[in-house]
């Protein structure tokens, strides 16, 4: 890597000057020996300022969608920084002038697999392998990893963001997992993070491709911090000066710049209050048909709009996504990616993915799904299991593709680390309804012995205020059989978090039966 002479700057440039490196490949020769004179071809820019390392996505003409080349540049750079004593924290964002953080993976490049030829299939799968490996890496880095989603953040863009311990939303953030709309499913670890949101919110977001804007991304639990964009230059200055790679130090810095949201905001945002209750009522079922029936019985403006969203996406995707999310709820981090890897292979042997990508992303028309929504009941559960979840060896009778890797039985990662709950969740995020129930029942400390049930709201709030805010190191490891499945809410020591009291109070107000 060489210093690049281009004047590309991050979306928000602090007053100090940042040294800058361009990551790019020369044809057939690995990393280039010198800077590319064409700045537009540098799709990933690596920069350093004191203790902070930045990765800038620079493919604005494609809304910074991730290509195989970009992924193959980002992954080794993260590995280098993860082992560097000089790098204290890592931040990924987009370059100045881009309205998109990252609008997804470059799925149009996978259309060649429509031929079902071994070489084309293998190239499409290689992209998925590289992407999932990167996603897993972002969730298991030992260095603080920060995602600044200041713009469109969808699909693959969420994959390089949502597993990070620190995820910043601004007023410009636009979130969506739109995969069911292209005949796919919410991958890049959607199996893991979506079922771990409040109630059935993740099921709703995964099935409908619903969009969230600005502070809603924080309120939903996708982002850990909501910071107005005007504060970002000063934040970058502070991060660059932090000489520690301790997660707590980074979290404290982000908290200082975060915007406090009032109680009424938590109660009245677009998917809060009565809508949140309706989501839990209608999306709790284990079949798409039951969910559709519940929405039809709801007879509200929200339910009518939600039904329209469901009818516009692939019916097959709806069924395999629901099965994916129900399974992912009980799987560890690594197993979720391995399940998704198998599911992708099934999608690449079907029709809806190629129809969805061609219609929505290439030809800009309404997709013709097969089967269509009126034929939803013709897609059996057994068919979904057989095509997308059973062990699959699609290339056994085909010749190995030249200069490409055929699908492996198991996806391989850069490390063996995994977990059933994000270890950073109780430090940088806000509690979920599961955490509230654990505190009420007195089961929020692993190995604590006899539990005491709480019956008063204020006691529950006080418990969170005194204990929430700490990293849980016991959650992460390499031996899945020995990993705990629940977070330990006992390391915060009163550190607290902006929005903590408001979020817990909101969850308690929604809870039935009510506490005193």
Coordinates of C-alpha atoms in Angstrom, one line a residue:
X1 CA 0.0 0.0 0.0
X2 CA 1.3 3.4 -0.9
X3 CA 0.3 6.9 0.1
X4 CA -2.3 8.2 -2.3
X5 CA -2.0 11.8 -3.5
X6 CA -5.7 12.2 -4.2
X7 CA -7.6 14.7 -2.1
X8 CA -10.4 12.3 -1.1
X9 CA -11.6 13.1 2.4
X10 CA -14.0 11.5 4.7
X11 CA -17.6 12.7 4.8
X12 CA -16.7 14.7 7.9
X13 CA -13.1 16.0 8.0
X14 CA -11.6 17.2 11.3
X15 CA -9.5 20.3 11.2
X16 CA -6.2 18.2 11.4
X17 CA -4.9 16.5 8.3
X18 CA -5.3 12.8 8.0
X19 CA -2.6 10.6 6.4
X20 CA -4.2 8.5 3.7
X21 CA -3.6 5.2 1.9
X22 CA -5.5 3.8 -1.1
X23 CA -6.3 0.1 -1.1
X24 CA -6.5 -1.2 -4.7
X25 CA -5.5 -4.1 -6.9
X26 CA -3.6 -4.1 -10.1
X27 CA -4.7 -6.8 -12.7
X28 CA -3.2 -10.2 -11.9
X29 CA -0.6 -8.8 -9.5
X30 CA -2.0 -8.6 -6.0
X31 CA -1.6 -5.2 -4.4
X32 CA -0.4 -2.4 -6.7
X33 CA 3.1 -1.2 -6.4
X34 CA 2.1 2.4 -6.5
X35 CA -0.9 4.8 -6.3
X36 CA -3.5 4.5 -9.0
X37 CA -3.7 7.9 -10.8
X38 CA -7.5 7.4 -11.3
X39 CA -8.9 8.3 -7.9
X40 CA -12.4 7.1 -8.9
X41 CA -11.1 3.5 -9.2
X42 CA -10.0 3.4 -5.5
X43 CA -13.1 1.9 -4.0
X44 CA -11.6 1.5 -0.5
X45 CA -9.5 4.2 1.2
X46 CA -7.5 3.4 4.3
X47 CA -6.5 6.4 6.5
X48 CA -4.8 6.9 9.8
X49 CA -4.8 9.7 12.3
X50 CA -2.8 9.2 15.5
X51 CA -4.6 6.3 17.2
X52 CA -7.6 6.1 14.9
X53 CA -7.8 4.0 11.7
X54 CA -10.4 4.7 9.1
X55 CA -11.8 2.7 6.2
X56 CA -13.7 4.9 3.7
X57 CA -16.0 3.3 1.1
X58 CA -15.5 5.1 -2.2
X59 CA -17.8 3.7 -4.8
X60 CA -20.5 6.4 -4.8
X61 CA -21.7 5.7 -8.3
X62 CA -22.9 2.3 -7.0
X63 CA -24.0 3.7 -3.6
X64 CA -20.9 2.1 -2.1
X65 CA -22.2 -1.4 -2.7
X66 CA -19.6 -4.0 -1.7
X67 CA -17.9 -5.8 -4.5
X68 CA -15.7 -8.9 -4.1
X69 CA -12.6 -6.7 -4.7
X70 CA -13.7 -4.3 -1.9
X71 CA -14.3 -7.1 0.5
X72 CA -10.9 -8.7 -0.4
X73 CA -9.2 -5.4 0.5
X74 CA -11.1 -4.6 3.7
X75 CA -10.7 -8.0 5.3
X76 CA -6.9 -8.2 5.4
X77 CA -6.6 -4.5 6.4
X78 CA -8.9 -5.2 9.4
X79 CA -6.7 -8.2 10.3
X80 CA -3.6 -6.1 10.2
X81 CA -5.0 -3.3 12.3
X82 CA -6.5 -5.8 14.8
X83 CA -2.9 -6.9 15.6
X84 CA -1.3 -3.5 15.4
X85 CA -0.2 -1.9 18.7
X86 CA -0.4 1.6 17.1
X87 CA -4.1 1.2 16.0
X88 CA -6.4 1.8 19.0
X89 CA -9.7 2.0 17.3
X90 CA -11.1 1.4 13.8
X91 CA -14.0 3.3 12.1
X92 CA -15.7 2.5 8.8
X93 CA -17.7 5.1 6.9
X94 CA -18.1 6.6 3.4
X95 CA -16.3 9.3 1.6
X96 CA -17.4 13.0 1.5
X97 CA -20.2 13.7 -0.9
X98 CA -21.7 10.2 -0.9
X99 CA -25.4 10.0 0.2
X100 CA -24.9 6.3 0.9
X101 CA -22.9 4.6 3.6
X102 CA -23.2 1.2 1.9
X103 CA -26.4 0.2 0.0
X104 CA -25.6 -3.5 0.1
X105 CA -23.6 -6.2 -1.6
X106 CA -23.2 -6.1 -5.3
X107 CA -25.7 -8.8 -5.9
X108 CA -26.0 -7.9 -9.6
X109 CA -22.6 -9.5 -10.1
X110 CA -24.2 -12.8 -9.0
X111 CA -26.6 -12.9 -11.9
X112 CA -24.2 -15.1 -13.9
X113 CA -25.1 -18.0 -11.7
X114 CA -28.4 -18.2 -13.5
X115 CA -26.6 -20.3 -16.1
X116 CA -26.1 -23.0 -13.3
X117 CA -22.7 -23.7 -14.8
X118 CA -20.1 -24.7 -12.2
X119 CA -17.8 -21.8 -12.9
X120 CA -20.6 -19.2 -12.7
X121 CA -22.1 -20.8 -9.6
X122 CA -18.7 -20.9 -7.9
X123 CA -17.9 -17.2 -8.6
X124 CA -21.3 -16.2 -7.1
X125 CA -20.6 -18.3 -4.0
X126 CA -17.1 -17.0 -3.7
X127 CA -18.6 -13.5 -3.2
X128 CA -20.8 -14.8 -0.5
X129 CA -18.0 -16.6 1.2
X130 CA -15.8 -13.5 1.3
X131 CA -18.7 -11.3 2.5
X132 CA -19.7 -13.6 5.3
X133 CA -16.1 -14.0 6.4
X134 CA -15.8 -10.3 6.6
X135 CA -19.1 -10.0 8.5
X136 CA -17.9 -12.5 11.1
X137 CA -14.6 -10.7 11.5
X138 CA -16.3 -7.4 12.3
X139 CA -18.2 -9.1 15.2
X140 CA -15.1 -10.8 16.6
X141 CA -12.4 -8.1 16.4
X142 CA -10.5 -7.4 19.6
X143 CA -9.9 -3.8 18.7
X144 CA -12.8 -1.3 19.1
X145 CA -14.7 -1.3 15.7
X146 CA -17.0 1.7 15.0
X147 CA -19.5 1.9 12.1
X148 CA -20.6 5.4 11.1
X149 CA -23.8 4.8 9.0
X150 CA -24.3 8.4 7.8
X151 CA -26.4 7.6 4.8
X152 CA -28.1 4.7 3.2
X153 CA -27.3 1.5 5.0
X154 CA -28.9 -1.7 3.6
X155 CA -28.2 -5.4 3.2
X156 CA -24.4 -5.8 2.9
X157 CA -23.9 -2.4 4.5
X158 CA -25.6 -3.7 7.6
X159 CA -23.4 -6.7 7.5
X160 CA -20.2 -4.7 8.0
X161 CA -22.0 -2.5 10.7
X162 CA -24.5 -4.3 12.9
X163 CA -22.1 -6.8 14.5
X164 CA -19.8 -4.0 15.6
X165 CA -19.7 -3.0 19.3
X166 CA -20.3 0.7 18.2
X167 CA -22.8 1.6 15.6
X168 CA -23.6 5.3 15.0
X169 CA -26.8 6.5 13.3
X170 CA -27.2 10.2 12.3
X171 CA -30.2 12.1 10.9
X172 CA -29.1 10.9 7.5
X173 CA -29.2 7.2 8.2
X174 CA -31.6 5.0 6.2
X175 CA -31.8 1.4 7.3
X176 CA -33.4 -1.6 5.6
X177 CA -32.9 -5.3 5.1
X178 CA -34.5 -5.4 1.6
X179 CA -33.6 -9.0 0.6
X180 CA -37.0 -10.5 0.5
X181 CA -37.8 -7.9 -2.2
X182 CA -35.1 -9.5 -4.5
X183 CA -35.9 -13.1 -3.8
X184 CA -33.3 -13.6 -1.2
X185 CA -33.4 -13.4 2.7
X186 CA -31.9 -11.1 5.3
X187 CA -28.4 -12.6 5.3
X188 CA -25.0 -11.1 6.4
X189 CA -25.9 -12.3 9.9
X190 CA -29.5 -11.3 9.9
X191 CA -30.2 -14.7 11.4
X192 CA -28.4 -13.6 14.5
X193 CA -29.2 -9.9 15.1
X194 CA -32.8 -9.7 13.9
X195 CA -34.3 -12.3 16.4
X196 CA -32.4 -10.6 19.2
X197 CA -34.3 -7.3 18.8
X198 CA -37.3 -6.4 21.0
X199 CA -40.2 -8.8 20.6
X200 CA -41.1 -9.6 17.0
X201 CA -39.5 -6.4 15.6
X202 CA -36.8 -8.4 13.9
X203 CA -39.3 -10.7 12.3
X204 CA -41.2 -7.7 11.0
X205 CA -38.1 -6.0 9.6
X206 CA -36.8 -9.1 8.0
X207 CA -40.0 -10.1 6.3
X208 CA -41.3 -6.7 5.1
X209 CA -38.0 -4.9 4.2
X210 CA -39.4 -2.0 6.1
X211 CA -37.2 1.2 6.2
X212 CA -36.0 3.1 9.3
X213 CA -34.8 6.7 9.2
X214 CA -32.5 8.6 11.5
X215 CA -33.1 8.2 15.2
X216 CA -35.4 5.2 14.5
X217 CA -32.4 3.1 13.7
X218 CA -31.2 3.8 17.3
X219 CA -34.6 3.2 18.8
X220 CA -34.9 -0.1 17.1
X221 CA -31.6 -1.3 18.5
X222 CA -29.8 -1.4 15.2
X223 CA -27.5 1.5 16.2
X224 CA -26.0 1.9 19.6
X225 CA -25.6 5.7 19.4
X226 CA -27.5 8.5 17.8
X227 CA -25.2 11.4 17.0
X228 CA -26.2 14.4 14.9
X229 CA -23.9 14.7 11.9
X230 CA -22.7 18.2 12.8
X231 CA -20.9 16.6 15.8
X232 CA -19.0 14.0 13.9
X233 CA -15.9 16.2 13.1
X234 CA -15.3 16.8 16.8
X235 CA -15.9 13.1 17.6
X236 CA -13.3 12.0 15.1
X237 CA -10.8 14.4 16.8
X238 CA -11.5 12.9 20.2
X239 CA -11.3 9.3 18.9
X240 CA -7.9 10.0 17.3
X241 CA -6.6 11.2 20.6
X242 CA -7.7 8.2 22.7
X243 CA -4.5 6.2 23.4
X244 CA -6.4 3.2 24.7
X245 CA -8.0 0.3 22.9
X246 CA -10.3 -0.4 25.8
X247 CA -13.9 -0.6 24.6
X248 CA -15.1 1.3 27.7
X249 CA -13.0 4.3 26.8
X250 CA -14.4 4.4 23.2
X251 CA -18.0 4.0 24.5
X252 CA -17.6 6.9 27.0
X253 CA -16.4 9.1 24.1
X254 CA -19.4 8.2 21.9
X255 CA -21.8 8.7 24.8
X256 CA -20.5 12.3 25.3
X257 CA -21.5 13.1 21.7
X258 CA -24.8 11.2 21.7
X259 CA -28.1 13.0 21.5
X260 CA -30.4 12.3 24.4
X261 CA -33.9 11.4 23.4
X262 CA -37.0 12.2 25.5
X263 CA -39.3 9.6 26.9
X264 CA -42.1 10.5 24.5
X265 CA -39.8 9.7 21.6
X266 CA -39.3 6.2 22.8
X267 CA -43.1 5.9 23.2
X268 CA -44.3 7.5 20.0
X269 CA -41.8 6.6 17.2
X270 CA -43.1 4.9 14.1
X271 CA -42.7 1.3 15.4
X272 CA -43.3 2.1 19.1
X273 CA -46.4 2.2 21.3
X274 CA -49.4 0.5 19.8
X275 CA -47.6 -0.4 16.6
X276 CA -45.0 -2.3 18.7
X277 CA -47.8 -4.2 20.4
X278 CA -49.4 -5.0 17.1
X279 CA -46.1 -6.2 15.7
X280 CA -45.8 -8.6 18.6
X281 CA -49.4 -9.8 18.2
X282 CA -49.2 -10.5 14.4
X283 CA -45.7 -11.6 13.8
X284 CA -45.4 -14.1 16.7
X285 CA -46.6 -17.0 14.6
X286 CA -44.4 -19.7 13.0
X287 CA -46.1 -19.7 9.6
X288 CA -46.5 -16.9 7.1
X289 CA -50.1 -17.9 6.6
X290 CA -50.9 -17.3 10.3
X291 CA -49.0 -13.9 10.2
X292 CA -51.1 -12.8 7.1
X293 CA -54.3 -13.9 8.8
X294 CA -53.4 -12.0 11.9
X295 CA -52.7 -8.9 9.9
X296 CA -56.0 -9.2 8.1
X297 CA -57.8 -9.5 11.4
X298 CA -56.0 -6.4 12.8
X299 CA -57.9 -4.1 10.4
X300 CA -55.8 -1.0 11.0
X301 CA -54.0 1.5 8.8
X302 CA -50.7 -0.1 9.8
X303 CA -51.8 -3.7 9.2
X304 CA -53.1 -2.8 5.7
X305 CA -49.8 -1.1 4.8
X306 CA -47.8 -4.1 6.2
X307 CA -49.9 -6.5 4.1
X308 CA -49.1 -4.5 1.0
X309 CA -45.4 -4.8 1.9
X310 CA -45.6 -8.5 2.3
X311 CA -47.5 -9.0 -1.0
X312 CA -44.8 -7.1 -2.9
X313 CA -41.9 -9.4 -2.0
X314 CA -41.1 -13.0 -2.9
X315 CA -43.5 -15.5 -1.2
X316 CA -40.7 -18.1 -1.2
X317 CA -38.4 -15.6 0.5
X318 CA -41.1 -15.0 3.2
X319 CA -41.2 -18.6 4.1
X320 CA -37.5 -19.3 4.1
X321 CA -36.9 -16.0 6.0
X322 CA -39.3 -16.9 8.8
X323 CA -37.7 -20.3 9.2
X324 CA -34.3 -18.7 9.2
X325 CA -35.2 -16.2 12.0
X326 CA -36.8 -18.9 14.1
X327 CA -33.7 -21.1 13.9
X328 CA -31.3 -18.2 14.3
X329 CA -32.8 -17.3 17.6
X330 CA -31.1 -20.3 19.1
X331 CA -27.9 -20.5 17.1
X332 CA -24.5 -19.1 17.9
X333 CA -23.0 -16.3 15.8
X334 CA -20.8 -18.6 13.5
X335 CA -23.6 -21.1 13.0
X336 CA -25.9 -18.4 11.7
X337 CA -23.5 -17.6 8.9
X338 CA -23.1 -21.2 8.1
X339 CA -26.8 -21.7 7.9
X340 CA -27.1 -18.6 5.6
X341 CA -24.3 -20.0 3.4
X342 CA -26.4 -23.1 2.8
X343 CA -29.5 -21.0 2.2
X344 CA -27.8 -18.9 -0.4
X345 CA -26.9 -22.0 -2.4
X346 CA -30.5 -23.0 -2.5
X347 CA -31.5 -19.5 -3.6
X348 CA -29.0 -19.7 -6.5
X349 CA -30.7 -22.8 -7.7
X350 CA -34.1 -21.3 -7.7
X351 CA -35.9 -18.7 -9.8
X352 CA -36.9 -15.8 -7.5
X353 CA -33.4 -14.5 -6.8
X354 CA -32.6 -14.0 -10.4
X355 CA -36.0 -12.6 -11.2
X356 CA -35.9 -10.2 -8.2
X357 CA -32.4 -8.8 -8.9
X358 CA -33.2 -8.4 -12.6
X359 CA -36.6 -6.8 -12.0
X360 CA -35.8 -4.5 -9.0
X361 CA -32.1 -3.6 -9.6
X362 CA -31.6 -3.9 -13.4
X363 CA -34.8 -3.4 -15.3
X364 CA -36.6 -1.4 -12.6
X365 CA -39.9 -3.2 -12.9
X366 CA -42.3 -5.2 -10.7
X367 CA -41.0 -8.7 -10.1
X368 CA -43.0 -11.7 -11.3
X369 CA -42.6 -14.2 -8.4
X370 CA -43.0 -17.9 -8.9
X371 CA -45.1 -19.0 -7.0
X372 CA -46.9 -15.7 -6.5
X373 CA -48.5 -14.5 -3.3
X374 CA -51.9 -16.0 -4.2
X375 CA -50.1 -19.4 -4.3
X376 CA -48.4 -18.9 -0.9
X377 CA -50.0 -22.1 0.5
X378 CA -48.4 -24.2 -2.3
X379 CA -45.0 -23.6 -0.8
X380 CA -44.8 -26.3 1.8
X381 CA -42.7 -26.3 5.0
X382 CA -41.0 -29.6 3.9
X383 CA -40.0 -28.0 0.6
X384 CA -38.4 -25.1 2.3
X385 CA -36.4 -27.4 4.7
X386 CA -35.3 -29.6 1.8
X387 CA -34.2 -26.8 -0.5
X388 CA -32.6 -24.4 1.9
X389 CA -31.7 -26.1 5.2
X390 CA -30.7 -29.7 4.6
X391 CA -27.0 -30.6 3.9
X392 CA -26.2 -29.7 0.4
X393 CA -23.5 -30.7 -2.1
X394 CA -24.5 -29.1 -5.4
X395 CA -21.2 -29.6 -7.3
X396 CA -20.4 -33.3 -6.6
X397 CA -21.0 -34.3 -10.2
X398 CA -19.4 -31.2 -11.8
X399 CA -15.8 -30.4 -12.6
X400 CA -14.0 -28.0 -10.4
X401 CA -14.1 -24.5 -11.8
X402 CA -10.7 -23.1 -13.0
X403 CA -9.3 -20.3 -10.7
X404 CA -12.3 -20.4 -8.4
X405 CA -13.4 -22.1 -5.2
X406 CA -16.4 -24.5 -5.3
X407 CA -18.8 -24.2 -2.4
X408 CA -17.5 -25.8 0.8
X409 CA -19.7 -27.8 3.1
X410 CA -18.8 -25.4 6.0
X411 CA -18.0 -21.8 5.8
X412 CA -14.5 -21.0 7.2
X413 CA -13.8 -17.8 9.2
X414 CA -10.7 -15.9 10.1
X415 CA -11.1 -17.0 13.8
X416 CA -13.0 -19.7 15.7
X417 CA -14.6 -17.1 18.1
X418 CA -18.3 -17.2 18.5
X419 CA -21.1 -16.4 21.0
X420 CA -24.9 -16.7 21.6
X421 CA -25.2 -13.0 22.6
X422 CA -23.1 -10.1 21.6
X423 CA -20.6 -9.6 24.5
X424 CA -20.7 -5.8 24.0
X425 CA -24.5 -5.6 24.0
X426 CA -24.8 -4.7 27.7
X427 CA -22.1 -2.1 27.4
X428 CA -22.9 0.0 24.3
X429 CA -26.6 -0.9 23.5
X430 CA -29.9 -0.5 25.2
X431 CA -31.8 -3.4 27.0
X432 CA -34.4 -5.5 25.2
X433 CA -37.6 -6.9 26.5
X434 CA -35.7 -10.1 27.3
X435 CA -33.4 -8.2 29.6
X436 CA -36.3 -6.6 31.4
X437 CA -37.9 -10.1 32.0
X438 CA -34.5 -11.4 33.2
X439 CA -34.3 -8.6 35.8
X440 CA -37.9 -8.9 36.9
X441 CA -37.4 -12.7 37.5
X442 CA -34.0 -12.1 39.2
X443 CA -32.2 -14.2 36.6
X444 CA -29.8 -11.5 35.2
X445 CA -26.6 -12.7 36.8
X446 CA -25.2 -16.0 35.8
X447 CA -24.5 -18.4 38.7
X448 CA -25.9 -16.0 41.3
X449 CA -27.9 -18.6 43.1
X450 CA -31.4 -17.9 44.4
X451 CA -33.3 -15.2 42.5
X452 CA -35.6 -12.5 43.8
X453 CA -38.6 -11.5 41.7
X454 CA -39.1 -7.7 41.4
X455 CA -42.7 -6.4 41.6
X456 CA -42.2 -2.6 41.3
X457 CA -41.2 -0.7 38.2
X458 CA -38.8 1.6 40.0
X459 CA -36.9 -1.4 41.4
X460 CA -36.4 -2.7 37.9
X461 CA -35.3 0.7 36.6
X462 CA -32.9 1.1 39.5
X463 CA -31.4 -2.3 38.8
X464 CA -30.6 -1.3 35.2
X465 CA -29.3 2.1 36.2
X466 CA -26.9 0.5 38.7
X467 CA -25.8 -2.6 36.7
X468 CA -26.1 -1.9 33.0
X469 CA -23.2 -0.6 30.9
X470 CA -20.5 -3.3 31.1
X471 CA -18.8 -5.6 28.6
X472 CA -19.5 -9.3 29.2
X473 CA -16.3 -11.2 28.4
X474 CA -17.7 -14.6 29.4
X475 CA -20.0 -14.7 26.4
X476 CA -17.3 -15.1 23.7
X477 CA -15.1 -18.2 23.1
X478 CA -14.3 -21.0 20.8
X479 CA -16.1 -24.0 22.5
X480 CA -19.8 -23.6 21.7
X481 CA -20.8 -26.2 24.2
X482 CA -19.4 -24.2 27.0
X483 CA -20.7 -20.7 26.0
X484 CA -23.6 -19.2 28.0
X485 CA -26.7 -18.3 26.2
X486 CA -27.7 -15.2 28.3
X487 CA -26.0 -12.0 29.1
X488 CA -24.7 -11.1 32.5
X489 CA -26.3 -7.7 33.6
X490 CA -23.8 -7.1 36.3
X491 CA -20.7 -5.4 35.0
X492 CA -21.9 -1.8 34.5
X493 CA -21.4 -0.5 38.0
X494 CA -23.7 2.4 37.4
X495 CA -22.0 3.6 34.2
X496 CA -25.4 4.0 32.7
X497 CA -26.3 5.1 29.1
X498 CA -28.3 7.9 27.5
X499 CA -31.8 6.5 26.9
X500 CA -31.4 3.7 29.5
X501 CA -34.1 4.9 31.9
X502 CA -36.4 5.9 29.0
X503 CA -36.0 2.5 27.2
X504 CA -36.6 0.5 30.3
X505 CA -39.6 2.6 31.3
X506 CA -41.1 2.2 27.9
X507 CA -40.7 -1.6 28.0
X508 CA -42.3 -1.7 31.4
X509 CA -45.2 0.4 30.3
X510 CA -45.9 -2.0 27.5
X511 CA -45.5 -5.1 29.6
X512 CA -48.5 -7.3 30.6
X513 CA -49.2 -7.8 33.4
X514 CA -48.2 -4.3 34.7
X515 CA -45.9 -4.0 37.7
X516 CA -46.7 -1.6 40.6

